[in-house]
CSV table of C-alpha atoms in Angstrom, one decimal:
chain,number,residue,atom,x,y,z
A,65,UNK,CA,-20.2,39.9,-109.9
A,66,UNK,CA,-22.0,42.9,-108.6
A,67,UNK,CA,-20.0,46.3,-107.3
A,68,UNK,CA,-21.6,49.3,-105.0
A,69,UNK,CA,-20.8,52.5,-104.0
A,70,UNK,CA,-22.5,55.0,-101.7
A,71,UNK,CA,-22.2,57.3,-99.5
A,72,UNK,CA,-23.0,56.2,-96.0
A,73,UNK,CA,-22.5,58.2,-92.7
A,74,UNK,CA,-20.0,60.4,-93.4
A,75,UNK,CA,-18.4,57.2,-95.2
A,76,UNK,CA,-17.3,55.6,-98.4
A,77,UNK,CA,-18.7,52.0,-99.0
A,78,UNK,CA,-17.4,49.7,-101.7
A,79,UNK,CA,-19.1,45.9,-102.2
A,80,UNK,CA,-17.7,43.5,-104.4
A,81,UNK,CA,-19.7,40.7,-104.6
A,82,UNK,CA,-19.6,37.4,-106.3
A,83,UNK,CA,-20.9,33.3,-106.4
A,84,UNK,CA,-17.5,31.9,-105.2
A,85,UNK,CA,-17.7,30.6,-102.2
A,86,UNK,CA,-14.0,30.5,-101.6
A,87,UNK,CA,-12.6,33.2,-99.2
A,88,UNK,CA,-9.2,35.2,-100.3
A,89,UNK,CA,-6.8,35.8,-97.9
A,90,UNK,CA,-6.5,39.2,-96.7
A,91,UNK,CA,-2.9,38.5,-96.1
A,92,UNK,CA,0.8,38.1,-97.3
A,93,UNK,CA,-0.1,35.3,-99.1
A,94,UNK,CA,3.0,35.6,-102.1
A,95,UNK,CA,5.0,32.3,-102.3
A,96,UNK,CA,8.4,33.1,-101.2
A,97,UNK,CA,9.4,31.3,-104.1
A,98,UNK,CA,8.2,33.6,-106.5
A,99,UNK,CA,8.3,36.9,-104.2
A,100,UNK,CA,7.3,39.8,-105.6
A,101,UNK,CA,7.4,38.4,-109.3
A,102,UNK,CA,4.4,37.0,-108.6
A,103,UNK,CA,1.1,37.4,-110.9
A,104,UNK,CA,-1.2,37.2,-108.3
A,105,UNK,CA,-2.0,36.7,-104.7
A,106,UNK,CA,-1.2,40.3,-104.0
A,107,UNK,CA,-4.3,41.9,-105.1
A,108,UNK,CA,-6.6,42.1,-101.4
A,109,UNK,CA,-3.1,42.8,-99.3
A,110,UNK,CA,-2.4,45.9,-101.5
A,111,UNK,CA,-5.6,46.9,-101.7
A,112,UNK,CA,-6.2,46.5,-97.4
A,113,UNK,CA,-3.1,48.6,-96.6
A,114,UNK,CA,-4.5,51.4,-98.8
A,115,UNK,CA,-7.7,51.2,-96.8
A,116,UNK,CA,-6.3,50.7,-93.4
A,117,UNK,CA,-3.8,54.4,-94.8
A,118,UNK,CA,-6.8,55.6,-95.3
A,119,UNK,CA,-8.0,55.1,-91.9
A,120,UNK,CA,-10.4,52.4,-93.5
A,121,UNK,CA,-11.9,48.6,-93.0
A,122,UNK,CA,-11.7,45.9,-95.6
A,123,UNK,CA,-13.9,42.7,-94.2
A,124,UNK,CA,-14.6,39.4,-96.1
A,125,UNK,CA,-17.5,38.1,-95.3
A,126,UNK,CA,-19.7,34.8,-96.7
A,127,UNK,CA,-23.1,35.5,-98.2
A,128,UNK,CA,-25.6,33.3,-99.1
A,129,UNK,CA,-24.0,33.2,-102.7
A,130,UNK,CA,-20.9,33.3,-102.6
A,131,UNK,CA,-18.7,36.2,-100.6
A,132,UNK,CA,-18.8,40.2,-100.6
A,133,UNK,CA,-15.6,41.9,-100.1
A,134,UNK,CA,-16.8,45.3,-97.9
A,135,UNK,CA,-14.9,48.6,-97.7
A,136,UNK,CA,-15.3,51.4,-95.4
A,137,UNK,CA,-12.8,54.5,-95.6
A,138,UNK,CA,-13.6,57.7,-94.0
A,139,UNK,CA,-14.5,61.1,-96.5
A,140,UNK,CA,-14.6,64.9,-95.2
């Protein structure tokens, strides 16, 4: 797994980055069985409405090794 952070453009960008191949789901994605007891699948939705509050962008995107997890939020 690698993480970065810089300072881009009047931005804030956050990578995560790591060799699985499988894409999350940036998504409700709870079983409605389980509902908010759940102990996962709520991870990437909590985290994309913060971002999009923040007047942000969260993006999955494939890379040659796996998949990076991109966020852009706005800073003053």
């Amino acid at each position: 797994m690698c993480v970065t952070v810089a300072l881009h453009g009047g931005r804030l960008w956050l990578e995560v980055a790591d060799g699985d191949p499988c894409l999350p789901c940036v998504g409700p994605n709870v079983d409605p069985e389980v509902g908010m007891d759940a102990e996962s699948g709520r991870g990437l939705l909590i985290v994309n409405f913060l971002v999009g509050e923040a007047g942000g962008r969260l993006m999955v995107v494939r890379a040659e090794f796996g998949k990076v997890v991109r966020v852009r939020i706005p800073c003053a």
